Amino acid sequence: MKIYDISQEVLGCTVYPGDPVPTTEKLTDMNDGGLYNLSSIQMCVHNGTHTDAPSHFIKDGKNIDEISLYSFVGMCCVVQHSGEVLSSDAEIIIAKAKTADNDAWRRILIKGDAVVSAEAAEVFAQAGILLLGNESQSVGPVDAPMAVHKILLGRNVVLLEGIRLAQVPEGVYLLSAAPLNIRGAEGAPCRAVLIDMK
């Protein structure tokens, strides 16, 4: 069994343009005579490797604490793609994932420098996937992410953004990407890992 950590380190993570950078503060330090070490952290829930809940773009959509962990934990398929994912690409990705494993097609992770087009988002949403992950900080184009988010989140497809798949071969894995349980939040950071069950 091999475990791949596909998460970014939080304090040095990539940040979506305009979002605050994570910071930490040492509240008590043993090097300064404290009895223990104690730190606090301040960050946006969309920094680094994180999940998006429907309420991120959908009024009255589900918050992160209202989504079943089944969406974030289960078999998934890692598929390589570079550039814009078009509707025809989405169909190929889904077909490839379906032949790989009976349940893996429900959670698709796109490896590479890729962004999902609105047309591809429709294909993914109509197929009934539970989760779509990518390496960018936004599943859609950085200059116009709203349409793609609305299509996917509007169909309760949760997003796993900012993952790191360079060391992960294409294939089927057990995904564990449970978000922090933050009541009322539209997203949450997570420690995402892939487990090669072979």
PDB file of C-alpha atoms in Angstrom:
ATOM      1  CA  MET A   1       0.000   0.000   0.000  1.00  0.00           C
ATOM      2  CA  LYS A   2       1.336   3.443  -0.955  1.00  0.00           C
ATOM      3  CA  ILE A   3       0.005   6.740   0.389  1.00  0.00           C
ATOM      4  CA  TYR A   4       0.338   9.964  -1.609  1.00  0.00           C
ATOM      5  CA  ASP A   5      -0.057  13.248   0.247  1.00  0.00           C
ATOM      6  CA  ILE A   6      -1.684  15.503  -2.366  1.00  0.00           C
ATOM      7  CA  SER A   7      -2.047  18.519  -0.061  1.00  0.00           C
ATOM      8  CA  GLN A   8      -0.149  21.782  -0.010  1.00  0.00           C
ATOM      9  CA  GLU A   9       1.673  22.882   3.135  1.00  0.00           C
ATOM     10  CA  VAL A  10      -0.586  25.608   4.535  1.00  0.00           C
ATOM     11  CA  LEU A  11       1.800  28.479   5.332  1.00  0.00           C
ATOM     12  CA  GLY A  12       3.634  28.203   1.997  1.00  0.00           C
ATOM     13  CA  CYS A  13       0.571  27.373  -0.110  1.00  0.00           C
ATOM     14  CA  THR A  14      -0.633  28.938  -3.327  1.00  0.00           C
ATOM     15  CA  VAL A  15      -3.280  31.581  -2.704  1.00  0.00           C
ATOM     16  CA  TYR A  16      -6.060  32.593  -5.092  1.00  0.00           C
ATOM     17  CA  PRO A  17      -5.460  36.181  -6.315  1.00  0.00           C
ATOM     18  CA  GLY A  18      -6.906  38.625  -3.780  1.00  0.00           C
ATOM     19  CA  ASP A  19      -7.338  36.091  -0.953  1.00  0.00           C
ATOM     20  CA  PRO A  20      -5.426  36.664   2.292  1.00  0.00           C
ATOM     21  CA  VAL A  21      -2.201  34.714   2.846  1.00  0.00           C
ATOM     22  CA  PRO A  22      -2.226  32.289   5.822  1.00  0.00           C
ATOM     23  CA  THR A  23      -0.307  33.523   8.857  1.00  0.00           C
ATOM     24  CA  THR A  24       0.646  31.979  12.165  1.00  0.00           C
ATOM     25  CA  GLU A  25       1.503  33.473  15.524  1.00  0.00           C
ATOM     26  CA  LYS A  26       3.370  31.838  18.403  1.00  0.00           C
ATOM     27  CA  LEU A  27       1.267  32.483  21.500  1.00  0.00           C
ATOM     28  CA  THR A  28       3.547  30.633  23.900  1.00  0.00           C
ATOM     29  CA  ASP A  29       7.119  29.574  23.111  1.00  0.00           C
ATOM     30  CA  MET A  30       9.291  27.200  25.147  1.00  0.00           C
ATOM     31  CA  ASN A  31      12.382  28.950  23.686  1.00  0.00           C
ATOM     32  CA  ASP A  32      11.218  32.107  25.470  1.00  0.00           C
ATOM     33  CA  GLY A  33      10.613  30.384  28.794  1.00  0.00           C
ATOM     34  CA  GLY A  34       7.073  29.171  28.168  1.00  0.00           C
ATOM     35  CA  LEU A  35       5.925  25.883  29.671  1.00  0.00           C
ATOM     36  CA  TYR A  36       4.709  24.692  26.247  1.00  0.00           C
ATOM     37  CA  ASN A  37       4.442  25.746  22.603  1.00  0.00           C
ATOM     38  CA  LEU A  38       1.109  27.136  21.427  1.00  0.00           C
ATOM     39  CA  SER A  39       0.314  28.698  18.048  1.00  0.00           C
ATOM     40  CA  SER A  40      -2.655  30.285  16.352  1.00  0.00           C
ATOM     41  CA  ILE A  41      -3.380  30.436  12.642  1.00  0.00           C
ATOM     42  CA  GLN A  42      -5.351  32.842  10.493  1.00  0.00           C
ATOM     43  CA  MET A  43      -6.373  31.865   6.985  1.00  0.00           C
ATOM     44  CA  CYS A  44      -9.084  31.909   4.348  1.00  0.00           C
ATOM     45  CA  VAL A  45     -11.013  28.643   4.104  1.00  0.00           C
ATOM     46  CA  HIS A  46     -10.056  28.545   0.398  1.00  0.00           C
ATOM     47  CA  ASN A  47      -6.265  28.741   0.912  1.00  0.00           C
ATOM     48  CA  GLY A  48      -4.093  25.879  -0.287  1.00  0.00           C
ATOM     49  CA  THR A  49      -5.740  22.483  -0.668  1.00  0.00           C
ATOM     50  CA  HIS A  50      -9.396  22.998   0.133  1.00  0.00           C
ATOM     51  CA  THR A  51     -12.954  21.992  -0.625  1.00  0.00           C
ATOM     52  CA  ASP A  52     -15.802  24.135  -1.948  1.00  0.00           C
ATOM     53  CA  ALA A  53     -19.357  23.568  -0.748  1.00  0.00           C
ATOM     54  CA  PRO A  54     -22.404  24.634  -2.808  1.00  0.00           C
ATOM     55  CA  SER A  55     -22.951  27.698  -0.589  1.00  0.00           C
ATOM     56  CA  HIS A  56     -19.702  29.174  -1.991  1.00  0.00           C
ATOM     57  CA  PHE A  57     -21.660  30.328  -5.058  1.00  0.00           C
ATOM     58  CA  ILE A  58     -25.232  29.086  -4.528  1.00  0.00           C
ATOM     59  CA  LYS A  59     -27.564  31.092  -2.298  1.00  0.00           C
ATOM     60  CA  ASP A  60     -29.099  28.702   0.245  1.00  0.00           C
ATOM     61  CA  GLY A  61     -26.720  25.950  -0.951  1.00  0.00           C
ATOM     62  CA  LYS A  62     -25.352  23.381   1.479  1.00  0.00           C
ATOM     63  CA  ASN A  63     -22.519  24.429   3.754  1.00  0.00           C
ATOM     64  CA  ILE A  64     -19.428  22.291   4.211  1.00  0.00           C
ATOM     65  CA  ASP A  65     -20.710  20.782   7.475  1.00  0.00           C
ATOM     66  CA  GLU A  66     -23.926  19.653   5.764  1.00  0.00           C
ATOM     67  CA  ILE A  67     -22.271  17.507   3.088  1.00  0.00           C
ATOM     68  CA  SER A  68     -21.943  13.756   3.550  1.00  0.00           C
ATOM     69  CA  LEU A  69     -18.364  12.578   3.983  1.00  0.00           C
ATOM     70  CA  TYR A  70     -19.167  10.008   1.298  1.00  0.00           C
ATOM     71  CA  SER A  71     -18.470  12.731  -1.277  1.00  0.00           C
ATOM     72  CA  PHE A  72     -14.927  13.222   0.066  1.00  0.00           C
ATOM     73  CA  VAL A  73     -13.923   9.652   0.961  1.00  0.00           C
ATOM     74  CA  GLY A  74     -14.049   6.775  -1.502  1.00  0.00           C
ATOM     75  CA  MET A  75     -12.581   5.410  -4.687  1.00  0.00           C
ATOM     76  CA  CYS A  76     -11.511   8.017  -7.244  1.00  0.00           C
ATOM     77  CA  CYS A  77      -9.848   8.209 -10.610  1.00  0.00           C
ATOM     78  CA  VAL A  78      -6.819  10.395 -11.415  1.00  0.00           C
ATOM     79  CA  VAL A  79      -6.780  11.461 -15.062  1.00  0.00           C
ATOM     80  CA  GLN A  80      -4.113  13.539 -16.833  1.00  0.00           C
ATOM     81  CA  HIS A  81      -5.145  16.616 -18.844  1.00  0.00           C
ATOM     82  CA  SER A  82      -3.472  19.888 -19.796  1.00  0.00           C
ATOM     83  CA  GLY A  83      -5.184  23.067 -20.931  1.00  0.00           C
ATOM     84  CA  GLU A  84      -8.899  23.735 -21.055  1.00  0.00           C
ATOM     85  CA  VAL A  85     -11.151  20.750 -20.418  1.00  0.00           C
ATOM     86  CA  LEU A  86     -13.803  20.848 -23.148  1.00  0.00           C
ATOM     87  CA  SER A  87     -17.089  18.930 -23.148  1.00  0.00           C
ATOM     88  CA  SER A  88     -15.579  16.216 -25.366  1.00  0.00           C
ATOM     89  CA  ASP A  89     -12.653  15.897 -22.937  1.00  0.00           C
ATOM     90  CA  ALA A  90     -15.064  15.585 -20.004  1.00  0.00           C
ATOM     91  CA  GLU A  91     -16.895  12.755 -21.775  1.00  0.00           C
ATOM     92  CA  ILE A  92     -13.581  10.947 -22.379  1.00  0.00           C
ATOM     93  CA  ILE A  93     -12.498  11.461 -18.755  1.00  0.00           C
ATOM     94  CA  ILE A  94     -15.777  10.051 -17.427  1.00  0.00           C
ATOM     95  CA  ALA A  95     -15.636   7.073 -19.811  1.00  0.00           C
ATOM     96  CA  LYS A  96     -12.026   6.374 -18.796  1.00  0.00           C
ATOM     97  CA  ALA A  97     -12.927   6.569 -15.110  1.00  0.00           C
ATOM     98  CA  LYS A  98     -15.935   4.266 -15.537  1.00  0.00           C
ATOM     99  CA  THR A  99     -13.819   1.550 -17.130  1.00  0.00           C
ATOM    100  CA  ALA A 100     -11.246   1.824 -14.324  1.00  0.00           C
ATOM    101  CA  ASP A 101     -13.541   1.047 -11.381  1.00  0.00           C
ATOM    102  CA  ASN A 102     -17.262   0.738 -10.668  1.00  0.00           C
ATOM    103  CA  ASP A 103     -17.304   3.628  -8.177  1.00  0.00           C
ATOM    104  CA  ALA A 104     -14.157   5.645  -9.035  1.00  0.00           C
ATOM    105  CA  TRP A 105     -15.905   7.714 -11.707  1.00  0.00           C
ATOM    106  CA  ARG A 106     -17.954   9.427  -8.945  1.00  0.00           C
ATOM    107  CA  ARG A 107     -14.780  11.248  -7.772  1.00  0.00           C
ATOM    108  CA  ILE A 108     -12.528  12.564 -10.527  1.00  0.00           C
ATOM    109  CA  LEU A 109      -9.175  14.280  -9.990  1.00  0.00           C
ATOM    110  CA  ILE A 110      -7.637  16.067 -12.968  1.00  0.00           C
ATOM    111  CA  LYS A 111      -3.839  15.954 -13.005  1.00  0.00           C
ATOM    112  CA  GLY A 112      -2.007  18.734 -14.849  1.00  0.00           C
ATOM    113  CA  ASP A 113      -2.334  22.402 -15.633  1.00  0.00           C
ATOM    114  CA  ALA A 114      -6.021  22.290 -16.499  1.00  0.00           C
ATOM    115  CA  VAL A 115      -9.130  24.425 -16.100  1.00  0.00           C
ATOM    116  CA  VAL A 116     -12.667  23.222 -16.665  1.00  0.00           C
ATOM    117  CA  SER A 117     -14.859  24.999 -19.219  1.00  0.00           C
ATOM    118  CA  ALA A 118     -18.535  25.688 -18.536  1.00  0.00           C
ATOM    119  CA  GLU A 119     -19.473  23.122 -21.202  1.00  0.00           C
ATOM    120  CA  ALA A 120     -17.333  20.455 -19.538  1.00  0.00           C
ATOM    121  CA  ALA A 121     -18.806  21.372 -16.151  1.00  0.00           C
ATOM    122  CA  GLU A 122     -22.267  20.615 -17.585  1.00  0.00           C
ATOM    123  CA  VAL A 123     -21.069  17.181 -18.716  1.00  0.00           C
ATOM    124  CA  PHE A 124     -19.583  16.387 -15.297  1.00  0.00           C
ATOM    125  CA  ALA A 125     -22.692  17.652 -13.496  1.00  0.00           C
ATOM    126  CA  GLN A 126     -25.104  15.719 -15.716  1.00  0.00           C
ATOM    127  CA  ALA A 127     -23.073  12.534 -15.235  1.00  0.00           C
ATOM    128  CA  GLY A 128     -23.788  12.673 -11.512  1.00  0.00           C
ATOM    129  CA  ILE A 129     -20.261  12.789 -10.133  1.00  0.00           C
ATOM    130  CA  LEU A 130     -19.861  13.621  -6.436  1.00  0.00           C
ATOM    131  CA  LEU A 131     -16.497  15.411  -6.484  1.00  0.00           C
ATOM    132  CA  LEU A 132     -14.233  17.081  -9.019  1.00  0.00           C
ATOM    133  CA  GLY A 133     -10.654  17.904  -8.090  1.00  0.00           C
ATOM    134  CA  ASN A 134      -7.914  19.857  -9.830  1.00  0.00           C
ATOM    135  CA  GLU A 135      -4.454  21.282  -9.211  1.00  0.00           C
ATOM    136  CA  SER A 136      -5.380  24.926  -9.756  1.00  0.00           C
ATOM    137  CA  GLN A 137      -6.738  27.099  -6.938  1.00  0.00           C
ATOM    138  CA  SER A 138      -9.970  27.340  -8.961  1.00  0.00           C
ATOM    139  CA  VAL A 139     -11.651  24.632 -11.007  1.00  0.00           C
ATOM    140  CA  GLY A 140     -12.694  27.260 -13.555  1.00  0.00           C
ATOM    141  CA  PRO A 141     -10.627  29.934 -15.276  1.00  0.00           C
ATOM    142  CA  VAL A 142      -9.051  32.355 -12.768  1.00  0.00           C
ATOM    143  CA  ASP A 143     -10.371  35.366 -14.710  1.00  0.00           C
ATOM    144  CA  ALA A 144     -13.963  34.037 -14.799  1.00  0.00           C
ATOM    145  CA  PRO A 145     -14.527  31.178 -12.317  1.00  0.00           C
ATOM    146  CA  MET A 146     -18.158  31.864 -11.421  1.00  0.00           C
ATOM    147  CA  ALA A 147     -19.959  30.073 -14.265  1.00  0.00           C
ATOM    148  CA  VAL A 148     -18.128  26.772 -13.744  1.00  0.00           C
ATOM    149  CA  HIS A 149     -18.605  26.927  -9.972  1.00  0.00           C
ATOM    150  CA  LYS A 150     -22.317  27.649 -10.320  1.00  0.00           C
ATOM    151  CA  ILE A 151     -22.864  24.736 -12.705  1.00  0.00           C
ATOM    152  CA  LEU A 152     -21.053  22.188 -10.532  1.00  0.00           C
ATOM    153  CA  LEU A 153     -21.995  23.444  -7.082  1.00  0.00           C
ATOM    154  CA  GLY A 154     -25.578  23.993  -8.276  1.00  0.00           C
ATOM    155  CA  ARG A 155     -25.771  20.220  -8.850  1.00  0.00           C
ATOM    156  CA  ASN A 156     -24.126  19.450  -5.489  1.00  0.00           C
ATOM    157  CA  VAL A 157     -20.803  18.448  -7.039  1.00  0.00           C
ATOM    158  CA  VAL A 158     -18.241  19.366  -4.389  1.00  0.00           C
ATOM    159  CA  LEU A 159     -14.881  20.716  -5.481  1.00  0.00           C
ATOM    160  CA  LEU A 160     -11.413  19.770  -4.280  1.00  0.00           C
ATOM    161  CA  GLU A 161      -9.059  22.528  -5.390  1.00  0.00           C
ATOM    162  CA  GLY A 162      -5.334  23.101  -5.036  1.00  0.00           C
ATOM    163  CA  ILE A 163      -4.309  19.442  -4.918  1.00  0.00           C
ATOM    164  CA  ARG A 164      -0.821  18.290  -5.986  1.00  0.00           C
ATOM    165  CA  LEU A 165      -0.682  15.277  -8.317  1.00  0.00           C
ATOM    166  CA  ALA A 166       2.760  15.540  -9.985  1.00  0.00           C
ATOM    167  CA  GLN A 167       4.011  12.370  -8.248  1.00  0.00           C
ATOM    168  CA  VAL A 168       0.757  10.436  -8.719  1.00  0.00           C
ATOM    169  CA  PRO A 169       0.365   8.178 -11.783  1.00  0.00           C
ATOM    170  CA  GLU A 170      -3.004   8.056 -13.528  1.00  0.00           C
ATOM    171  CA  GLY A 171      -5.250   5.391 -12.086  1.00  0.00           C
ATOM    172  CA  VAL A 172      -7.669   4.407  -9.338  1.00  0.00           C
ATOM    173  CA  TYR A 173      -7.059   5.284  -5.686  1.00  0.00           C
ATOM    174  CA  LEU A 174      -8.852   5.530  -2.384  1.00  0.00           C
ATOM    175  CA  LEU A 175      -9.318   9.249  -1.725  1.00  0.00           C
ATOM    176  CA  SER A 176      -9.538  10.720   1.764  1.00  0.00           C
ATOM    177  CA  ALA A 177     -10.163  14.480   1.579  1.00  0.00           C
ATOM    178  CA  ALA A 178     -12.495  15.167   4.482  1.00  0.00           C
ATOM    179  CA  PRO A 179     -12.764  18.914   5.085  1.00  0.00           C
ATOM    180  CA  LEU A 180     -12.525  20.517   8.503  1.00  0.00           C
ATOM    181  CA  ASN A 181     -15.951  20.498  10.116  1.00  0.00           C
ATOM    182  CA  ILE A 182     -16.658  24.261  10.147  1.00  0.00           C
ATOM    183  CA  ARG A 183     -20.328  25.036  10.814  1.00  0.00           C
ATOM    184  CA  GLY A 184     -21.858  27.394   8.257  1.00  0.00           C
ATOM    185  CA  ALA A 185     -18.710  27.661   6.097  1.00  0.00           C
ATOM    186  CA  GLU A 186     -18.811  27.660   2.304  1.00  0.00           C
ATOM    187  CA  GLY A 187     -15.535  25.756   2.127  1.00  0.00           C
ATOM    188  CA  ALA A 188     -12.787  24.308   4.279  1.00  0.00           C
ATOM    189  CA  PRO A 189      -9.145  23.308   4.157  1.00  0.00           C
ATOM    190  CA  CYS A 190      -8.410  19.591   4.114  1.00  0.00           C
ATOM    191  CA  ARG A 191      -5.501  17.160   4.230  1.00  0.00           C
ATOM    192  CA  ALA A 192      -6.072  15.188   1.048  1.00  0.00           C
ATOM    193  CA  VAL A 193      -4.403  11.826   0.526  1.00  0.00           C
ATOM    194  CA  LEU A 194      -4.589   9.102  -2.077  1.00  0.00           C
ATOM    195  CA  ILE A 195      -4.056   5.456  -1.151  1.00  0.00           C
ATOM    196  CA  ASP A 196      -2.911   2.984  -3.784  1.00  0.00           C
ATOM    197  CA  MET A 197      -4.688  -0.187  -2.726  1.00  0.00           C
ATOM    198  CA  LYS A 198      -2.699  -2.480  -5.077  1.00  0.00           C
TER     199      LYS A 198
END
